[in-house]
Short mmCIF file of C-alpha atoms in Angstrom, two decimals:
data_model
loop_
_atom_site.label_atom_id
_atom_site.label_comp_id
_atom_site.label_asym_id
_atom_site.label_seq_id
_atom_site.Cartn_x
_atom_site.Cartn_y
_atom_site.Cartn_z
CA MET A 204 0.00 0.00 0.00
CA LYS A 205 1.25 3.49 -0.89
CA ALA A 206 2.69 5.36 2.10
CA PRO A 207 0.52 8.31 3.23
CA LEU A 208 1.90 11.83 2.87
CA PHE A 209 2.77 13.38 6.25
CA LEU A 210 2.74 17.18 6.08
CA CYS A 211 4.70 18.51 9.04
CA TYR A 212 7.02 21.23 10.36
CA SER A 213 10.30 20.32 12.04
CA LYS A 214 9.93 22.91 14.82
CA CYS A 215 6.35 21.90 15.69
CA ALA A 216 6.00 19.86 18.91
CA THR A 217 2.65 18.39 17.78
CA CYS A 218 4.25 17.18 14.55
CA ARG A 219 7.02 15.48 16.51
CA LYS A 220 4.42 13.86 18.75
CA ALA A 221 2.51 12.61 15.70
CA GLN A 222 5.69 11.24 14.10
CA LYS A 223 6.56 9.44 17.33
CA TRP A 224 3.09 7.88 17.38
CA LEU A 225 3.38 6.77 13.75
CA ASP A 226 6.78 5.20 14.45
CA ALA A 227 5.39 3.36 17.48
CA GLN A 228 2.56 1.93 15.35
CA GLY A 229 4.92 0.86 12.60
CA VAL A 230 3.24 3.12 10.03
CA SER A 231 5.53 4.30 7.24
CA VAL A 232 4.83 7.77 5.82
CA LYS A 233 6.37 10.14 3.30
CA ALA A 234 7.27 13.23 5.33
CA ARG A 235 7.21 16.72 3.81
CA ASP A 236 8.11 19.94 5.63
CA VAL A 237 5.55 22.69 4.93
CA ALA A 238 8.16 25.42 5.49
CA ALA A 239 10.52 23.90 2.90
CA LYS A 240 7.82 23.12 0.31
CA ASN A 241 4.54 25.01 0.40
CA PRO A 242 1.38 23.09 -0.56
CA THR A 243 0.13 24.25 -3.95
CA GLU A 244 -3.36 25.60 -4.61
CA ASP A 245 -4.26 22.42 -6.52
CA GLU A 246 -3.04 20.20 -3.69
CA LEU A 247 -4.94 22.20 -1.09
CA ARG A 248 -8.12 22.06 -3.17
CA VAL A 249 -7.92 18.26 -3.48
CA TRP A 250 -7.04 17.74 0.21
CA HIS A 251 -9.81 20.06 1.38
CA LYS A 252 -12.51 18.33 -0.69
CA ARG A 253 -11.28 14.89 0.39
CA SER A 254 -11.28 15.83 4.08
CA GLY A 255 -14.91 16.97 4.24
CA LEU A 256 -13.83 19.72 6.67
CA PRO A 257 -14.44 23.48 6.57
CA LEU A 258 -11.55 25.20 4.78
CA LYS A 259 -10.77 27.23 7.91
CA LYS A 260 -9.54 23.97 9.54
CA PHE A 261 -6.54 24.10 7.15
CA PHE A 262 -5.33 27.41 8.60
CA ASN A 263 -2.84 27.48 11.47
CA THR A 264 -5.04 29.76 13.57
CA SER A 265 -2.62 29.76 16.50
CA GLY A 266 0.34 30.79 14.32
CA LYS A 267 2.11 34.13 14.43
CA LYS A 268 1.45 34.96 10.77
CA TYR A 269 -2.27 34.19 11.04
CA LYS A 270 -2.54 36.70 13.88
CA GLU A 271 -0.29 39.32 12.27
CA MET A 272 -2.39 39.22 9.08
CA LYS A 273 -5.61 39.47 11.14
CA LEU A 274 -7.06 36.55 9.19
CA LYS A 275 -9.72 35.86 11.79
CA ASP A 276 -11.58 38.92 10.49
CA LYS A 277 -10.59 38.58 6.82
CA LEU A 278 -11.34 34.89 6.08
CA PRO A 279 -15.16 35.14 6.30
CA ASN A 280 -15.07 37.65 3.42
CA MET A 281 -12.70 35.63 1.22
CA SER A 282 -13.75 33.10 -1.43
CA GLU A 283 -12.42 29.53 -1.33
CA ASP A 284 -10.12 30.26 -4.29
CA GLU A 285 -8.69 33.28 -2.48
CA GLN A 286 -8.09 31.18 0.64
CA TYR A 287 -6.36 28.43 -1.36
CA ALA A 288 -4.13 31.06 -2.98
CA LEU A 289 -3.29 32.59 0.41
CA LEU A 290 -2.42 29.23 2.00
CA ALA A 291 -0.18 28.41 -0.95
CA THR A 292 1.96 31.52 -0.37
CA ASP A 293 3.39 30.33 2.95
CA GLY A 294 3.46 26.83 4.42
CA LEU A 295 3.50 28.28 7.93
CA LEU A 296 -0.07 29.46 7.43
CA VAL A 297 -1.09 25.82 7.02
CA LYS A 298 -2.33 23.74 9.95
CA ARG A 299 -0.06 20.83 10.80
CA PRO A 300 0.37 17.98 10.92
CA ILE A 301 -1.79 16.83 8.01
CA LEU A 302 -1.90 13.19 6.96
CA ILE A 303 -3.04 12.49 3.38
CA ASP A 304 -3.80 9.08 1.91
CA ASP A 305 -6.06 7.73 -0.84
CA ASP A 306 -9.23 7.65 1.29
CA ALA A 307 -8.97 10.44 3.83
CA VAL A 308 -7.21 13.59 5.01
CA LEU A 309 -6.60 14.02 8.76
CA VAL A 310 -5.93 17.61 9.84
CA GLY A 311 -4.21 18.07 13.20
CA PHE A 312 -3.12 15.23 15.45
CA LYS A 313 -5.83 13.58 17.53
CA GLU A 314 -4.60 10.14 18.57
CA ALA A 315 -8.08 8.56 18.73
CA ASP A 316 -8.93 9.72 15.19
CA TRP A 317 -5.60 8.52 13.77
CA GLN A 318 -5.88 5.18 15.58
CA HIS A 319 -9.41 4.71 14.21
CA HIS A 320 -8.37 5.61 10.66
CA PHE A 321 -5.36 3.31 10.53
CA SER A 322 -7.22 0.45 12.19
CA ILE A 323 -9.93 0.66 9.53
CA ASP A 324 -7.34 0.74 6.75
CA GLY A 325 -5.46 -2.21 8.24
CA LEU A 326 -2.13 -0.38 8.32
CA LEU A 327 -1.14 -0.88 11.95
CA THR A 328 1.68 -3.35 12.18
CA THR A 329 2.87 -3.09 15.79
CA PRO A 330 2.13 -6.35 17.62
CA PRO A 331 0.33 -6.15 20.97
CA LYS A 332 2.48 -6.11 24.11
CA PRO A 333 2.88 -9.57 25.63
CA GLU A 334 0.96 -10.17 28.82
CA THR A 335 2.76 -11.11 32.02
CA PRO A 336 2.82 -14.92 32.08
CA PRO A 337 0.80 -16.51 34.90
CA VAL A 338 2.52 -18.45 37.68
CA LYS A 339 0.89 -21.63 36.48
CA LYS A 340 1.37 -22.22 32.79
CA GLU A 341 -1.81 -22.84 30.82
CA PRO A 342 -2.05 -24.36 27.35
CA PRO A 343 -1.83 -21.54 24.78
CA LYS A 344 -5.15 -20.42 23.37
CA ALA A 345 -5.70 -20.55 19.64
CA ALA A 346 -5.24 -17.15 18.01
CA GLN A 347 -8.45 -15.48 16.93
CA PRO A 348 -8.54 -15.02 13.17
CA ARG A 349 -8.54 -11.43 11.94
CA VAL A 350 -11.89 -10.38 10.51
CA ALA A 351 -11.56 -9.85 6.77
CA ILE A 352 -14.79 -9.40 4.87
CA ARG A 353 -15.96 -7.76 1.67
CA ALA A 354 -17.16 -4.17 1.98
CA TYR A 355 -18.21 -1.26 -0.20
CA GLN A 356 -17.01 2.31 -0.02
CA LEU A 357 -20.08 4.45 -0.72
CA LYS A 358 -20.52 8.15 -1.34
CA ILE A 359 -24.05 9.33 -0.51
CA THR A 360 -25.04 12.77 -1.82
CA LEU A 361 -28.33 14.49 -0.98
CA ARG A 362 -29.57 15.71 -4.36
CA GLY A 363 -30.35 19.37 -4.96
CA MET A 364 -28.74 20.74 -1.79
CA LYS A 365 -26.62 23.89 -1.93
CA PRO A 366 -24.16 23.93 -0.22
CA ALA A 367 -23.59 20.21 -0.82
CA VAL A 368 -24.48 17.58 1.77
CA TRP A 369 -22.71 14.23 1.40
CA ARG A 370 -21.13 11.37 3.35
CA ARG A 371 -18.48 8.78 2.50
CA CYS A 372 -18.61 5.48 4.37
CA PHE A 373 -17.72 1.80 4.35
CA VAL A 374 -20.49 -0.80 4.72
CA PRO A 375 -19.97 -4.59 4.96
CA GLU A 376 -21.48 -6.57 2.09
CA ASP A 377 -23.31 -9.20 4.15
CA MET A 378 -26.56 -7.35 4.82
CA THR A 379 -30.01 -6.70 3.37
CA PHE A 380 -31.21 -3.48 1.74
CA GLN A 381 -33.37 -2.89 4.83
CA GLU A 382 -30.21 -2.92 6.94
CA LEU A 383 -28.48 -0.65 4.43
CA ALA A 384 -31.43 1.78 4.71
CA ASP A 385 -31.06 1.78 8.51
CA ILE A 386 -27.36 2.55 8.12
CA LEU A 387 -27.77 5.30 5.50
CA ILE A 388 -30.39 7.00 7.68
CA ARG A 389 -27.89 7.11 10.56
CA VAL A 390 -24.98 8.05 8.30
CA MET A 391 -26.85 11.03 6.84
CA GLY A 392 -28.43 12.18 10.12
CA TRP A 393 -32.15 11.55 9.54
CA SER A 394 -34.48 10.58 12.40
CA GLY A 395 -35.58 7.29 10.80
CA SER A 396 -39.29 7.96 11.36
CA HIS A 397 -40.27 7.56 7.69
CA LEU A 398 -40.29 4.86 5.02
CA SER A 399 -37.47 4.63 2.51
CA ALA A 400 -36.76 2.87 -0.78
CA PHE A 401 -34.03 2.12 -3.31
CA GLU A 402 -34.30 2.72 -7.05
CA MET A 403 -31.90 0.56 -9.06
CA PRO A 404 -31.65 2.11 -12.56
CA LYS A 405 -29.60 -0.64 -14.20
CA SER A 406 -31.96 -3.49 -13.25
CA GLY A 407 -35.10 -1.32 -13.11
CA LEU A 408 -36.00 -2.51 -9.59
CA ASN A 409 -37.60 -0.60 -6.72
CA ILE A 410 -36.82 -2.05 -3.29
CA MET A 411 -38.96 -0.87 -0.37
CA ALA A 412 -37.53 -0.57 3.14
CA ASN A 413 -40.25 -0.75 5.81
CA PRO A 414 -38.84 -1.59 9.26
CA TRP A 415 -42.26 -1.66 10.94
CA SER A 416 -44.02 -4.37 8.92
CA ASP A 417 -43.42 -7.96 7.87
CA ASP A 418 -46.50 -8.03 5.65
CA GLU A 419 -45.21 -9.14 2.25
CA GLU A 420 -48.20 -7.56 0.49
CA GLN A 421 -46.85 -4.13 1.41
CA PHE A 422 -43.64 -4.76 -0.48
CA GLY A 423 -44.67 -6.43 -3.73
CA ASP A 424 -41.81 -8.50 -5.14
CA HIS A 425 -38.97 -6.48 -3.66
CA ASN A 426 -38.88 -6.51 0.13
CA GLY A 427 -35.79 -4.78 1.51
CA LYS A 428 -35.75 -7.29 4.38
CA THR A 429 -35.03 -10.19 2.05
CA VAL A 430 -33.03 -8.67 -0.83
CA LYS A 431 -29.26 -8.81 -0.21
CA LEU A 432 -26.69 -6.22 -1.21
CA ALA A 433 -24.59 -8.93 -2.82
CA ASP A 434 -27.44 -9.62 -5.27
CA TYR A 435 -27.00 -6.22 -6.94
CA LEU A 436 -23.75 -4.55 -5.78
CA PRO A 437 -21.30 -3.63 -7.13
CA ASP A 438 -22.97 -4.29 -10.50
CA GLU A 439 -25.35 -1.43 -9.67
CA GLN A 440 -22.52 1.07 -9.38
CA LYS A 441 -24.88 4.04 -8.94
CA PHE A 442 -28.41 4.01 -7.48
CA ILE A 443 -30.93 6.18 -5.62
CA PHE A 444 -31.92 6.03 -1.95
CA VAL A 445 -35.20 7.84 -1.19
CA TYR A 446 -36.06 8.79 2.39
CA ASP A 447 -39.62 9.90 3.32
CA MET A 448 -42.05 9.26 0.49
CA GLY A 449 -43.79 12.60 1.24
CA ASP A 450 -40.82 14.96 1.32
CA ASN A 451 -38.98 12.71 -1.15
CA TRP A 452 -35.36 13.28 -0.07
CA GLU A 453 -33.35 11.71 -2.91
CA HIS A 454 -29.78 10.54 -2.33
CA GLU A 455 -27.41 9.49 -5.07
CA VAL A 456 -25.37 6.50 -3.85
CA VAL A 457 -22.15 5.66 -5.69
CA VAL A 458 -20.10 2.51 -5.09
CA GLU A 459 -16.62 4.08 -5.22
CA LYS A 460 -14.62 0.94 -4.47
CA VAL A 461 -14.88 -2.65 -3.29
CA ARG A 462 -12.62 -3.77 -0.47
CA GLU A 463 -12.01 -7.49 -0.04
CA ASP A 464 -10.27 -7.32 3.38
CA TYR A 465 -12.40 -4.92 5.41
CA PRO A 466 -11.37 -5.56 9.04
CA SER A 467 -14.70 -5.05 10.79
CA LEU A 468 -18.36 -6.09 10.86
CA GLN A 469 -19.36 -2.49 11.54
CA PRO A 470 -19.96 0.32 9.02
CA VAL A 471 -18.02 3.55 9.50
CA VAL A 472 -18.22 7.13 8.19
CA LEU A 473 -14.93 8.30 6.69
CA GLN A 474 -15.77 11.85 5.59
CA TYR A 475 -18.70 14.22 5.36
CA GLU A 476 -19.81 17.66 4.28
CA GLY A 477 -22.81 19.66 5.45
CA ASP A 478 -25.64 19.10 7.92
CA CYS A 479 -28.80 17.17 7.03
CA PRO A 480 -32.02 19.25 6.94
CA PRO A 481 -34.59 18.48 9.66
CA ASP A 482 -37.19 15.79 8.99
CA ASP A 483 -40.56 17.08 7.71
CA SER A 484 -39.09 20.33 6.36
CA GLY A 485 -40.71 19.91 2.94
CA GLY A 486 -38.05 18.19 0.86
CA VAL A 487 -35.13 19.98 -0.80
CA TRP A 488 -37.15 22.75 -2.44
CA GLY A 489 -39.42 23.27 0.56
CA TYR A 490 -36.42 23.44 2.87
CA MET A 491 -34.58 25.89 0.59
CA ASP A 492 -37.71 28.08 0.44
CA LEU A 493 -37.91 28.08 4.23
CA LEU A 494 -34.31 29.27 4.44
CA LYS A 495 -35.01 32.12 2.01
CA SER A 496 -38.45 33.09 3.31
CA GLY A 497 -37.36 35.46 6.05
CA ASP A 498 -40.21 34.11 8.19
CA GLU A 499 -39.05 34.38 11.80
CA ASP A 500 -41.28 31.50 12.95
CA ALA A 501 -39.85 29.28 10.20
CA LYS A 502 -36.31 30.23 11.17
CA ALA A 503 -37.03 29.51 14.83
CA TRP A 504 -38.51 26.10 13.94
CA LEU A 505 -35.53 25.19 11.75
CA ALA A 506 -33.12 26.27 14.49
CA SER A 507 -34.94 24.14 17.06
CA CYS A 508 -34.93 21.05 14.81
CA SER A 509 -31.51 21.31 13.20
CA VAL A 510 -28.76 19.12 14.64
CA PRO A 511 -25.09 19.77 13.73
CA TYR A 512 -23.48 16.65 12.28
CA ASP A 513 -21.08 14.85 14.63
CA MET A 514 -19.14 12.13 12.79
CA ASN A 515 -17.67 10.67 15.98
CA GLU A 516 -21.11 10.34 17.56
CA VAL A 517 -22.51 8.74 14.39
CA ASN A 518 -19.66 6.23 14.27
CA ALA A 519 -20.20 5.38 17.93
CA LYS A 520 -23.85 4.55 17.13
CA LEU A 521 -22.84 2.55 14.06
CA LYS A 522 -20.80 0.24 16.32
CA GLU A 523 -24.15 -1.09 17.59
CA PHE A 524 -24.95 -2.48 14.16
CA GLN A 525 -25.10 -6.25 13.88
CA PRO A 526 -26.01 -7.92 10.58
CA GLY A 527 -29.39 -9.63 10.89
CA LYS A 528 -30.39 -7.62 13.97
CA ARG A 529 -31.96 -4.16 13.66
CA LYS A 530 -31.02 -1.68 16.37
#
């Protein structure tokens, strides 16, 4: 596997701490000093989009130059292109460390986030520390085999939203479309109080997901509780997930890659952008109209219902998922 790029600064204590952690885990990286080689505008644009983070997260807000240039007041009035151009002028304006690989961009060093990322990607090579042997020797236990299953990397984009709202996640293959619906609802940030369905354009199928009923007559020939992902993916490389048949929130789901050695039975969100609208806010166009209406009651209602997206909290809930058992 290609070594991740490690963007660092030799005089930064946090960068040294991150490098020490990487060494302890046995993770090889390609180090690059931001002071010696500034990131280019094109690089920053790609890294920013891949990270799913606000562009401000790429600025070294505690740095001397950031404060001297009074960027706290200037950034809100600058376009993204202007911010990319500014960051590219001086590597010391850039937040560090930054770790860049094919699937994700990690900005700043948070050990829990880095541990989670590398565990998912199967890159950690450091063996566990041996336990203190007991006084009485017991027969050695058989080693537990490492989980290695097939999984799909999906990008789910809520159609029609400006600014964009999307999530990138891994889901294990061994599940039904009903279970996938449960997962996508959590991944996006919906409440889960409405019906959902899948539209498969290549095969022409519609698969209903109704968690509250086992009555086959309500599903026709395509019950999400019995149709398996493996029956259609990855052949259906792009399909539609519809949440709430009234508001009709349409999501474009793209199978970006297939991984044969996914090391977990749990799905996980890798990246995201934007917050999901509240349930029952009228679909994309109704929601956008509410935002533009200037109606104070509408604004107050949206504010009371809107929940900022928390990827760590979502991933914690996704750990409850067990194939064949709805949570």
